[in-house]
Coordinates of C-alpha atoms in Angstrom, one line a residue:
Chain A
M808 CA -51.9 -30.9 27.7
M809 CA -53.1 -27.6 26.4
G810 CA -54.4 -25.0 28.8
S811 CA -57.6 -23.1 28.1
E812 CA -55.5 -20.0 27.2
Q813 CA -53.8 -21.9 24.4
I814 CA -57.1 -23.4 23.2
L815 CA -58.7 -20.0 23.0
H816 CA -55.6 -18.6 21.1
I817 CA -55.7 -21.4 18.5
L818 CA -59.5 -20.8 18.1
Y819 CA -58.8 -17.1 17.7
L820 CA -56.3 -17.8 14.9
I821 CA -58.8 -20.1 13.2
A822 CA -61.6 -17.5 13.6
I823 CA -59.6 -14.6 12.1
V824 CA -58.5 -16.9 9.2
A825 CA -62.2 -17.8 8.6
E826 CA -63.3 -14.1 8.8
A827 CA -60.5 -13.1 6.3
M828 CA -61.5 -15.9 3.9
T829 CA -65.2 -15.1 3.8
A830 CA -64.3 -11.4 3.4
A831 CA -62.1 -12.4 0.5
L832 CA -65.1 -14.0 -1.2
A833 CA -67.1 -10.8 -0.7
A834 CA -64.2 -8.9 -2.3
G835 CA -64.3 -11.4 -5.2
R836 CA -68.0 -10.8 -5.7
R837 CA -67.1 -7.1 -6.1
N838 CA -64.3 -7.9 -8.5
M839 CA -61.7 -6.3 -6.3
D840 CA -58.0 -6.8 -7.2
W841 CA -55.6 -9.0 -5.3
V842 CA -54.5 -6.2 -3.0
G843 CA -58.1 -5.2 -2.3
V844 CA -58.8 -8.8 -1.4
C845 CA -55.9 -8.9 1.2
L846 CA -56.8 -5.5 2.6
L847 CA -60.5 -6.4 3.0
G848 CA -59.5 -9.6 4.7
C849 CA -57.3 -7.8 7.2
V850 CA -59.9 -5.0 7.9
T851 CA -62.7 -7.5 8.4
A852 CA -60.9 -9.9 10.6
L853 CA -59.1 -7.3 12.8
G854 CA -61.4 -4.2 12.4
G855 CA -63.9 -5.1 15.1
G856 CA -61.2 -5.5 17.8
S857 CA -59.4 -2.3 16.6
L858 CA -62.6 -0.2 16.8
R859 CA -63.2 -1.6 20.3
D860 CA -59.7 -0.7 21.4
V861 CA -59.9 2.8 19.9
L862 CA -63.3 3.5 21.6
L863 CA -62.2 2.1 24.9
D864 CA -58.7 3.7 24.8
H865 CA -57.2 0.2 25.1
H866 CA -53.8 0.5 23.4
P867 CA -51.9 -1.0 21.7
V868 CA -54.6 -2.4 19.4
S869 CA -54.3 -6.2 18.7
W870 CA -52.5 -6.1 15.4
V871 CA -50.0 -3.5 16.8
Q872 CA -49.2 -5.8 19.6
H873 CA -49.3 -8.9 17.4
P874 CA -48.3 -7.8 13.9
S875 CA -48.3 -11.4 12.8
Y876 CA -52.2 -11.2 12.8
L877 CA -51.8 -8.9 9.8
V878 CA -49.8 -11.5 7.9
V879 CA -52.0 -14.4 8.9
T880 CA -55.2 -12.6 7.7
G881 CA -53.6 -11.1 4.6
V882 CA -52.2 -14.5 3.6
A883 CA -55.5 -16.3 4.3
A884 CA -57.4 -13.8 2.2
F885 CA -54.9 -14.2 -0.6
A886 CA -55.0 -18.0 -0.4
T887 CA -58.8 -17.7 -0.9
I888 CA -58.2 -16.5 -4.4
V889 CA -56.6 -19.9 -5.2
I890 CA -59.0 -22.2 -3.4
A891 CA -62.2 -20.2 -3.9
R892 CA -63.5 -22.7 -6.5
Y893 CA -63.5 -25.4 -3.9
M894 CA -64.9 -23.4 -1.1
H895 CA -68.6 -23.8 -1.8
H896 CA -68.1 -27.5 -0.9
L897 CA -66.9 -26.2 2.5
R898 CA -69.8 -23.8 2.8
R899 CA -71.1 -25.3 6.0
L900 CA -67.6 -25.4 7.6
F901 CA -67.1 -21.7 6.9
L902 CA -70.5 -20.7 8.3
F903 CA -69.6 -22.8 11.4
L904 CA -66.2 -21.1 11.7
D905 CA -67.7 -17.7 11.2
A906 CA -70.1 -18.5 14.1
V907 CA -67.2 -19.6 16.2
G908 CA -65.5 -16.3 15.4
L909 CA -68.7 -14.4 16.4
V910 CA -69.0 -15.9 19.9
L911 CA -65.2 -16.0 20.5
F912 CA -64.7 -12.4 19.5
T913 CA -67.7 -11.5 21.7
V914 CA -66.1 -13.2 24.7
I915 CA -62.8 -11.5 24.0
G916 CA -64.4 -8.1 23.7
C917 CA -66.3 -8.6 27.0
N918 CA -63.1 -9.7 28.7
V919 CA -61.2 -6.6 27.5
A920 CA -64.0 -4.3 28.9
I921 CA -64.1 -6.2 32.2
G922 CA -60.3 -5.8 32.5
L923 CA -60.9 -2.0 32.2
D924 CA -63.5 -2.1 34.9
M925 CA -66.3 -1.0 32.6
P926 CA -69.9 -1.1 33.6
L927 CA -72.2 -3.9 32.4
I928 CA -73.7 -2.2 29.4
V929 CA -70.3 -1.2 28.1
V930 CA -69.1 -4.8 28.5
I931 CA -72.0 -6.0 26.3
A932 CA -71.3 -3.2 23.8
S933 CA -67.6 -4.1 23.7
G934 CA -68.5 -7.7 23.0
L935 CA -70.9 -6.7 20.3
I936 CA -68.4 -4.3 18.6
T937 CA -65.6 -6.9 18.7
G938 CA -67.9 -9.6 17.3
C939 CA -69.8 -7.7 14.7
A940 CA -68.0 -4.4 13.6
G941 CA -65.5 -6.2 11.3
G942 CA -68.4 -7.4 9.2
V943 CA -69.9 -3.9 9.2
L944 CA -66.6 -2.4 7.9
R945 CA -66.5 -5.1 5.2
D946 CA -70.0 -4.2 4.0
V947 CA -69.3 -0.5 4.1
L948 CA -66.2 -1.0 2.1
C949 CA -68.3 -3.0 -0.4
A950 CA -70.7 0.0 -0.5
E951 CA -73.5 -2.2 0.9
V952 CA -75.9 -1.7 3.8
P953 CA -74.4 -3.9 6.5
L954 CA -75.8 -7.4 6.7
L955 CA -75.7 -7.0 10.5
F956 CA -78.5 -4.4 10.2
R957 CA -80.6 -6.4 7.8
A958 CA -80.6 -10.1 8.5
E959 CA -80.3 -13.1 10.8
L960 CA -79.7 -13.5 14.4
Y961 CA -76.1 -12.2 14.5
A962 CA -76.0 -9.2 16.8
T963 CA -78.6 -11.0 19.0
V964 CA -76.2 -14.0 19.3
S965 CA -73.4 -11.7 20.3
V966 CA -75.5 -10.0 23.0
A967 CA -76.8 -13.3 24.3
T968 CA -73.3 -14.7 24.5
G969 CA -72.1 -11.6 26.3
L970 CA -75.0 -11.7 28.8
I971 CA -74.3 -15.4 29.7
Y972 CA -70.6 -14.7 30.0
I973 CA -71.1 -11.9 32.4
A974 CA -73.8 -13.7 34.4
G975 CA -71.5 -16.7 34.8
L976 CA -68.6 -14.6 36.1
R977 CA -70.9 -12.7 38.5
L978 CA -72.4 -15.9 39.8
G979 CA -68.9 -17.0 40.7
F980 CA -68.4 -19.8 38.2
S981 CA -64.8 -20.3 36.9
H982 CA -63.6 -18.4 33.9
D983 CA -63.1 -21.6 31.8
L984 CA -66.5 -23.0 32.5
T985 CA -68.2 -19.6 31.9
T986 CA -66.4 -19.2 28.6
A987 CA -67.2 -22.7 27.5
V988 CA -70.9 -22.4 28.4
A989 CA -71.3 -18.8 26.9
M990 CA -69.6 -19.9 23.6
T991 CA -71.6 -23.1 23.4
V992 CA -75.0 -21.5 23.9
G993 CA -74.1 -18.7 21.5
L994 CA -72.9 -21.1 18.9
A995 CA -76.0 -23.3 19.3
L996 CA -78.2 -20.3 18.9
R997 CA -76.4 -19.1 15.8
I998 CA -76.4 -22.5 14.2
L999 CA -80.1 -23.0 15.0
A1000 CA -80.8 -19.6 13.5
L1001 CA -79.0 -20.5 10.3
R1002 CA -80.6 -23.9 10.1
F1003 CA -84.2 -22.7 10.6
G1004 CA -83.8 -19.3 9.0
W1005 CA -84.6 -17.5 12.2
S1006 CA -84.4 -13.7 11.8
M1007 CA -85.5 -10.6 13.5
P1008 CA -88.7 -8.9 12.2
K1009 CA -88.0 -6.1 9.8
F1010 CA -89.1 -2.5 10.2
V1011 CA -90.5 -1.3 6.9
Y1012 CA -91.2 2.5 6.7
T1013 CA -91.9 4.1 3.4
Q1014 CA -92.6 7.8 4.2
S1015 CA -90.0 10.5 4.2
L1016 CA -89.8 12.8 7.3
H1017 CA -88.3 15.6 5.2
Chain B
M786 CA -85.2 25.9 40.2
M787 CA -83.1 24.2 37.6
G788 CA -79.6 25.4 36.9
S789 CA -78.4 25.8 33.3
E790 CA -76.4 22.6 33.7
Q791 CA -79.6 20.6 34.3
I792 CA -81.5 22.3 31.5
L793 CA -78.7 21.5 29.1
H794 CA -78.6 17.9 30.3
I795 CA -82.4 17.5 29.8
L796 CA -82.1 19.1 26.3
Y797 CA -79.2 16.7 25.6
L798 CA -81.4 13.7 26.4
I799 CA -84.2 15.0 24.3
A800 CA -81.8 15.6 21.4
I801 CA -80.2 12.1 21.4
V802 CA -83.7 10.6 21.6
A803 CA -84.8 12.7 18.6
E804 CA -81.6 11.8 16.7
A805 CA -82.1 8.1 17.4
M806 CA -85.8 8.2 16.3
T807 CA -85.1 9.9 13.0
A808 CA -82.3 7.4 12.4
A809 CA -84.8 4.6 13.1
L810 CA -87.0 6.0 10.4
A811 CA -84.0 6.0 8.0
A812 CA -83.4 2.3 9.0
G813 CA -87.1 1.6 8.3
R814 CA -86.8 3.1 4.8
R815 CA -83.9 0.6 4.2
N816 CA -86.0 -2.3 5.7
M817 CA -83.5 -3.0 8.4
D818 CA -84.5 -5.5 11.1
W819 CA -85.2 -4.5 14.7
V820 CA -81.7 -5.0 15.8
G821 CA -80.4 -2.8 12.9
V822 CA -82.9 -0.1 13.9
C823 CA -81.6 0.0 17.5
L824 CA -77.9 -0.1 16.4
L825 CA -78.4 2.6 13.8
G826 CA -80.2 4.7 16.4
C827 CA -77.3 4.4 18.9
V828 CA -74.6 5.0 16.3
T829 CA -76.3 8.1 14.9
A830 CA -77.1 9.7 18.3
L831 CA -73.8 8.9 19.9
G832 CA -71.4 8.5 17.0
G833 CA -70.5 12.2 16.5
G834 CA -69.4 12.7 20.1
S835 CA -67.5 9.4 20.0
L836 CA -65.6 10.4 16.8
R837 CA -64.8 13.7 18.4
D838 CA -63.5 12.1 21.6
V839 CA -61.4 9.6 19.7
L840 CA -59.8 12.3 17.5
L841 CA -59.1 14.6 20.4
D842 CA -58.0 11.8 22.7
H843 CA -60.7 12.8 25.2
H844 CA -61.5 9.6 27.1
P845 CA -63.7 8.0 28.3
V846 CA -66.1 8.6 25.4
S847 CA -69.6 9.8 26.4
W848 CA -71.4 6.4 26.3
V849 CA -68.6 4.7 28.2
Q850 CA -68.9 7.3 31.0
H851 CA -72.8 7.3 30.8
P852 CA -73.8 3.8 29.5
S853 CA -77.4 4.7 30.1
Y854 CA -77.2 6.8 26.8
L855 CA -76.9 3.5 25.0
V856 CA -80.1 2.3 26.6
V857 CA -81.9 5.6 26.0
T858 CA -81.1 5.8 22.3
G859 CA -81.6 2.0 21.7
V860 CA -85.0 2.1 23.4
A861 CA -86.0 5.3 21.6
A862 CA -85.1 3.8 18.2
F863 CA -87.1 0.6 19.1
A864 CA -90.1 2.6 20.2
T865 CA -90.0 4.3 16.8
I866 CA -91.0 1.0 15.2
V867 CA -94.3 1.1 17.1
I868 CA -95.1 4.8 16.8
A869 CA -93.7 5.4 13.3
R870 CA -97.2 5.5 11.8
Y871 CA -98.0 8.5 13.9
M872 CA -94.7 10.3 13.4
H873 CA -95.5 12.1 10.2
H874 CA -98.0 14.1 12.2
L875 CA -95.1 15.1 14.3
R876 CA -92.8 15.9 11.4
R877 CA -92.3 19.5 12.4
L878 CA -91.6 18.6 16.0
F879 CA -88.9 16.2 14.9
L880 CA -87.3 18.6 12.5
F881 CA -87.3 21.1 15.4
L882 CA -85.7 18.6 17.8
D883 CA -83.2 17.6 15.2
A884 CA -82.2 21.3 14.9
V885 CA -82.0 21.6 18.7
G886 CA -79.7 18.6 18.7
L887 CA -77.5 20.1 16.0
V888 CA -76.9 23.4 17.9
L889 CA -76.6 21.7 21.3
F890 CA -74.2 19.0 20.1
T891 CA -72.2 21.8 18.4
V892 CA -71.9 23.8 21.7
I893 CA -71.0 20.6 23.6
G894 CA -68.3 19.8 21.1
C895 CA -66.8 23.3 21.2
N896 CA -66.9 23.1 25.0
V897 CA -65.0 19.8 25.0
A898 CA -62.3 21.3 22.8
I899 CA -62.1 24.5 24.8
G900 CA -61.6 22.3 27.9
L901 CA -58.6 20.7 26.2
D902 CA -57.1 24.1 25.4
M903 CA -57.5 23.6 21.6
P904 CA -56.9 26.4 19.1
L905 CA -59.9 28.2 17.6
I906 CA -60.1 26.2 14.4
V907 CA -60.0 22.9 16.2
V908 CA -62.8 24.2 18.5
I909 CA -65.0 24.9 15.5
A910 CA -64.1 21.5 13.9
S911 CA -64.9 19.8 17.2
G912 CA -68.3 21.4 17.3
L913 CA -68.9 20.5 13.6
I914 CA -67.9 16.8 14.2
T915 CA -70.0 16.5 17.3
G916 CA -73.0 18.1 15.6
C917 CA -72.8 16.5 12.2
A918 CA -70.8 13.3 12.2
G919 CA -73.5 11.1 13.6
G920 CA -75.7 11.8 10.6
V921 CA -72.8 11.1 8.3
L922 CA -72.3 7.7 10.0
R923 CA -76.0 7.0 9.6
D924 CA -75.9 7.7 5.9
V925 CA -72.7 5.7 5.3
L926 CA -74.3 2.7 7.1
C927 CA -77.3 3.2 4.8
A928 CA -74.9 3.1 1.8
E929 CA -75.9 6.7 0.8
V930 CA -73.9 9.8 0.1
P931 CA -74.2 11.8 3.4
L932 CA -77.0 14.3 3.3
L933 CA -74.6 16.7 5.1
F934 CA -72.5 16.9 1.9
R935 CA -75.4 17.4 -0.4
A936 CA -78.1 19.5 1.0
E937 CA -79.3 22.3 3.2
L938 CA -77.6 24.6 5.7
Y939 CA -76.6 22.0 8.2
A940 CA -72.8 22.2 8.6
T941 CA -73.1 26.0 8.1
V942 CA -75.5 26.2 11.0
S943 CA -73.0 24.3 13.1
V944 CA -70.0 26.5 12.2
A945 CA -72.1 29.7 12.8
T946 CA -73.2 28.4 16.2
G947 CA -69.6 27.5 17.1
L948 CA -68.3 30.9 16.0
I949 CA -70.9 32.8 18.0
Y950 CA -70.2 30.6 21.0
I951 CA -66.5 31.2 20.9
A952 CA -66.9 34.9 20.2
G953 CA -69.2 35.3 23.1
L954 CA -66.8 33.6 25.5
R955 CA -63.8 35.6 24.3
L956 CA -65.7 38.8 24.6
G957 CA -66.2 38.0 28.3
F958 CA -70.0 37.2 28.3
S959 CA -71.2 34.6 30.8
H960 CA -71.2 31.0 29.8
D961 CA -75.0 30.7 30.2
L962 CA -75.8 33.8 28.1
T963 CA -73.3 32.9 25.4
T964 CA -74.8 29.3 25.2
A965 CA -78.3 30.7 25.0
V966 CA -77.5 33.2 22.3
A967 CA -75.4 30.8 20.2
M968 CA -78.0 28.1 20.3
T969 CA -80.9 30.6 19.6
V970 CA -79.2 32.1 16.6
G971 CA -78.1 28.7 15.3
L972 CA -81.6 27.3 15.8
A973 CA -83.2 30.3 14.0
L974 CA -80.8 30.0 11.1
R975 CA -81.6 26.3 10.8
I976 CA -85.4 26.8 11.0
L977 CA -85.3 29.7 8.5
A978 CA -83.2 27.5 6.1
L979 CA -85.8 24.7 6.4
R980 CA -88.7 27.1 6.1
F981 CA -87.4 28.9 3.0
G982 CA -85.5 26.0 1.5
W983 CA -82.2 27.8 1.8
S984 CA -79.3 25.7 0.6
M985 CA -75.6 26.0 -0.4
P986 CA -75.0 26.1 -4.2
K987 CA -74.0 22.8 -5.6
F988 CA -70.7 22.0 -7.4
V989 CA -71.5 20.0 -10.6
Y990 CA -68.5 18.5 -12.3
T991 CA -68.9 15.9 -15.0
Q992 CA -65.4 15.2 -16.3
S993 CA -63.2 12.4 -15.0
L994 CA -59.6 13.3 -14.0
H995 CA -58.4 9.8 -14.6
Chain C
M151 CA -30.5 27.0 1.5
M152 CA -33.4 24.9 2.5
G153 CA -32.8 21.9 4.7
S154 CA -34.5 18.6 3.9
E155 CA -37.0 19.2 6.7
Q156 CA -38.3 22.3 4.9
I157 CA -38.4 20.7 1.5
L158 CA -40.5 17.8 2.9
H159 CA -42.8 20.3 4.6
I160 CA -43.4 22.2 1.4
L161 CA -43.9 18.9 -0.5
Y162 CA -46.4 17.9 2.3
L163 CA -48.4 21.2 1.8
I164 CA -48.4 20.7 -2.0
A165 CA -49.5 17.1 -1.5
I166 CA -52.5 17.8 0.8
V167 CA -53.6 20.6 -1.5
A168 CA -53.5 18.2 -4.5
E169 CA -55.4 15.5 -2.5
A170 CA -58.0 18.1 -1.4
M171 CA -58.4 19.3 -5.0
T172 CA -58.9 15.9 -6.5
A173 CA -61.4 15.0 -3.8
A174 CA -63.2 18.2 -4.6
L175 CA -63.6 17.0 -8.2
A176 CA -65.0 13.7 -6.9
A177 CA -67.5 15.7 -4.8
G178 CA -68.4 17.7 -7.9
R179 CA -69.1 14.4 -9.8
R180 CA -71.5 13.6 -7.0
N181 CA -73.1 17.1 -7.1
M182 CA -72.2 17.9 -3.5
D183 CA -72.8 21.4 -2.3
W184 CA -70.0 23.8 -1.5
V185 CA -69.8 22.8 2.1
G186 CA -69.6 19.1 1.1
V187 CA -66.8 19.9 -1.3
C188 CA -64.7 21.5 1.5
L189 CA -65.5 18.8 4.0
L190 CA -64.6 16.0 1.6
G191 CA -61.4 17.8 0.7
C192 CA -60.3 18.0 4.4
V193 CA -61.3 14.4 5.1
T194 CA -59.5 13.0 2.1
A195 CA -56.3 15.0 2.6
L196 CA -56.1 14.6 6.4
G197 CA -58.1 11.4 7.1
G198 CA -55.3 8.9 6.4
G199 CA -53.0 10.5 8.9
S200 CA -55.8 10.9 11.4
L201 CA -56.7 7.2 11.2
R202 CA -53.0 6.2 11.6
D203 CA -52.7 8.5 14.7
V204 CA -55.9 7.1 16.3
L205 CA -54.9 3.5 15.7
L206 CA -51.3 4.0 16.9
D207 CA -52.4 6.2 19.8
H208 CA -50.2 9.0 18.5
H209 CA -51.7 12.2 19.7
P210 CA -52.3 15.0 18.9
V211 CA -53.4 14.1 15.4
S212 CA -51.8 16.3 12.7
W213 CA -54.7 18.8 12.2
V214 CA -55.1 19.2 15.9
Q215 CA -51.4 20.1 16.2
H216 CA -51.4 22.2 12.9
P217 CA -55.0 23.5 12.5
S218 CA -53.9 25.5 9.5
Y219 CA -54.0 22.2 7.6
L220 CA -57.7 22.3 7.9
V221 CA -57.8 25.8 6.4
V222 CA -55.3 25.0 3.6
T223 CA -57.2 21.8 2.5
G224 CA -60.7 23.4 2.9
V225 CA -59.6 26.5 0.9
A226 CA -58.0 24.3 -1.8
A227 CA -61.1 22.3 -2.2
F228 CA -63.2 25.4 -2.4
A229 CA -60.9 27.0 -5.0
T230 CA -61.3 23.9 -7.1
I231 CA -65.0 24.8 -7.7
V232 CA -63.8 28.0 -9.5
I233 CA -60.9 26.5 -11.4
A234 CA -62.4 23.1 -12.2
R235 CA -63.1 24.0 -15.8
Y236 CA -59.4 24.5 -16.4
M237 CA -58.2 21.5 -14.4
H238 CA -58.5 18.9 -17.1
H239 CA -55.6 20.7 -18.9
L240 CA -53.6 20.0 -15.7
R241 CA -54.7 16.4 -15.5
R242 CA -51.1 15.1 -15.7
L243 CA -49.9 17.6 -13.1
F244 CA -52.6 16.4 -10.7
L245 CA -51.9 12.7 -11.2
F246 CA -48.2 13.5 -10.6
L247 CA -48.9 15.5 -7.4
D248 CA -51.3 12.7 -6.2
A249 CA -48.4 10.3 -6.7
V250 CA -46.1 12.6 -4.8
G251 CA -48.6 12.6 -2.0
L252 CA -48.9 8.9 -2.0
V253 CA -45.1 8.3 -1.5
L254 CA -44.6 11.2 0.8
F255 CA -47.6 10.3 3.1
T256 CA -46.2 6.7 3.1
V257 CA -42.8 7.9 4.2
I258 CA -44.3 10.1 6.9
G259 CA -46.5 7.3 8.1
C260 CA -43.5 4.9 8.3
N261 CA -41.6 7.6 10.2
V262 CA -44.3 8.0 12.8
A263 CA -44.4 4.3 13.5
I264 CA -40.6 4.1 13.7
G265 CA -40.7 6.9 16.2
L266 CA -43.0 4.8 18.3
D267 CA -40.7 1.8 18.1
M268 CA -43.2 -0.2 16.2
P269 CA -42.2 -3.6 14.6
L270 CA -41.5 -3.8 10.9
I271 CA -45.0 -4.9 9.7
V272 CA -46.7 -2.2 11.7
V273 CA -44.3 0.4 10.1
I274 CA -45.4 -0.8 6.7
A275 CA -49.1 -0.8 7.7
S276 CA -48.7 2.7 9.1
G277 CA -47.2 3.9 5.8
L278 CA -50.0 2.2 3.9
I279 CA -52.8 3.7 6.1
T280 CA -51.3 7.2 5.9
G281 CA -50.8 7.0 2.2
C282 CA -54.1 5.4 1.2
A283 CA -56.8 5.6 3.8
G284 CA -57.8 9.2 2.9
G285 CA -58.8 8.0 -0.5
V286 CA -60.7 5.1 1.0
L287 CA -62.7 7.6 3.2
R288 CA -63.4 9.8 0.2
D289 CA -64.8 6.8 -1.8
V290 CA -66.9 5.6 1.2
L291 CA -68.3 9.1 1.6
C292 CA -69.2 9.0 -2.1
A293 CA -70.9 5.6 -1.5
E294 CA -68.5 3.9 -3.8
V295 CA -66.3 0.8 -3.5
P296 CA -62.9 2.3 -2.8
L297 CA -60.7 2.7 -5.9
L298 CA -57.8 1.4 -3.7
F299 CA -59.4 -2.1 -3.6
R300 CA -60.3 -2.2 -7.3
A301 CA -57.6 -0.7 -9.5
E302 CA -54.1 0.2 -10.3
L303 CA -50.8 -0.1 -8.4
Y304 CA -51.6 2.2 -5.5
A305 CA -51.3 0.2 -2.3
T306 CA -48.5 -1.7 -3.9
V307 CA -46.6 1.5 -4.5
S308 CA -47.1 2.4 -0.9
V309 CA -45.8 -0.9 0.4
A310 CA -42.8 -0.8 -2.0
T311 CA -42.0 2.7 -0.9
G312 CA -42.2 1.7 2.8
L313 CA -40.0 -1.4 2.3
I314 CA -37.3 0.6 0.6
Y315 CA -37.4 3.3 3.2
I316 CA -37.1 0.8 6.1
A317 CA -34.4 -1.2 4.3
G318 CA -32.4 2.0 3.7
L319 CA -32.5 3.1 7.3
R320 CA -31.7 -0.4 8.6
L321 CA -28.7 -0.6 6.2
G322 CA -27.4 2.6 7.8
F323 CA -27.9 5.1 5.0
S324 CA -28.7 8.6 6.0
H325 CA -32.3 9.7 6.5
D326 CA -32.2 12.2 3.7
L327 CA -30.7 9.8 1.1
T328 CA -33.1 7.0 2.2
T329 CA -36.1 9.3 1.9
A330 CA -35.1 10.5 -1.5
V331 CA -34.5 7.0 -2.9
A332 CA -37.7 5.5 -1.5
M333 CA -39.8 8.4 -2.8
T334 CA -38.1 8.4 -6.2
V335 CA -38.5 4.7 -6.7
G336 CA -42.1 4.7 -5.4
L337 CA -42.9 7.7 -7.7
A338 CA -41.3 6.0 -10.7
L339 CA -43.3 2.8 -10.1
R340 CA -46.6 4.8 -9.7
I341 CA -45.9 6.8 -12.9
L342 CA -45.0 3.7 -14.9
A343 CA -48.1 2.0 -13.6
L344 CA -50.2 4.9 -14.8
R345 CA -48.4 5.2 -18.1
F346 CA -48.6 1.6 -19.0
G347 CA -51.9 0.8 -17.3
W348 CA -50.3 -1.7 -14.9
S349 CA -52.8 -3.2 -12.5
M350 CA -53.1 -6.1 -10.1
P351 CA -55.1 -9.1 -11.4
K352 CA -58.7 -9.1 -10.2
F353 CA -60.4 -11.8 -8.2
V354 CA -63.8 -12.6 -9.7
Y355 CA -66.1 -14.7 -7.6
T356 CA -69.7 -15.2 -8.5
Q357 CA -71.1 -17.7 -6.0
S358 CA -72.7 -16.8 -2.7
L359 CA -71.5 -18.5 0.4
H360 CA -74.7 -18.0 2.2

């Protein structure tokens, strides 16, 4: 039987593959070349964790310790070029896997910060950066205002997942149970947000301060 | 009576609040949602110092050591959504506080590099990064060419402030006096530049090298 | 007679000057001011190596150890404002020097990672980041989709150069010979790609996943 560590590792690989593949589609919408597709896939899937590690001085960063992640995400992005025409049939699957990635990356990020004895707010921030910064890098490299800042309950899901995770651990529940509950609630929130089009209110300001 | 340390700390809090609030207005001009507003506020106010710390290997970065800064800047950005309609009456105040932030962040950045025994040029660069990089991150996340590269005496004020600060310390003046003089001269230069519309000449080049 | 170390150092200085000058032209096409031109020159020429050092925890970063690099690249960018009108006559020279920079930065990046006992894939990635990330930062700061992701054999040249360099060292050839061969092959590949307009196929995708 698989332990929870192994299950989380397999989920992690699925999540970085899903992130790399959706980034590859974004690259295709910008008419990037094959190399650009692979690079954008790697940066999107691994950039959030790398930024967290650099900010928290947590070395080696994930892909330095596990270089195979670079290969997995690069190959996944490249494969997307071939199978892109079939991917809109799998639209729901990819949105689901992207949501799995969001909550899983968040839990991993919280866990790294807890391992470094960081205070509560930094633990939440670490989860948020790990879960969301890869997509921000993708959008910046596509010269777009990051989707994270504009739409949908995405950062909110990450913060909610992190809060549940930390609360569970502080209340003395087991790591496995806490992880399962935090990820399930976060995933449900994200899926409901997608299903019902929930989003944060927008702040519209038209004047110039200068 | 307050010591100079306390005065500088209060000024620092005022400056990161002002930076977060002006960033929130930039977010509003891009129609970001409430989460985006808060995130852009945090990144703008704390990003320059974080980049400096990462480049100089000066850990923990400021918001890891003082997580309350994340709360202060996030709340300040959020509050801006409510009070934005009144802020154009306070336009001059915000430009003034932004200028205070520029010179204060510069002095802090120089000081960090001096504490790490960095050579002169790196001290100046550290002040410049601390003072200006937050605004660059803000503009990049708004998918705009950074204002710093396009307009006004902003980087110049930072470099001038840094040079005066270093010169004062090397000439043996007290830290308090040097800080006060460097900040006052930098602040005056920035305000004069705003008042009289001083700016660097532009470099206009129309040919393509490729 | 000059040793190979000295030759490489002189080549490095020429390469960062060339990178800073081409970045200055990009700044001019965006009508940046003089300060923006100098800053963009420094960031483009030194940003790739800085990003590599931060990701690999290899401190101090190059310009902290050699602050003169900041002066050299800043002055080179500034000088470009004066001589820009003559530079289109030197178009081929600059494309050549840019190519020299690409392969030289790649070899330097591989070398840093080898010195840190990094695995093969990380060595290649380190060469790629060192050779290419400066240009990516330049394009992001110009609010453009990075050229690296869109056009020409650029990243490919870097990866090819890195692979030859590593293969040569593993096969037991001397460091000087390996460096010379890797750089020559990479340079030839880049020049042929420019001459014959070789480029990677593009990935064009028009549907939205969301």
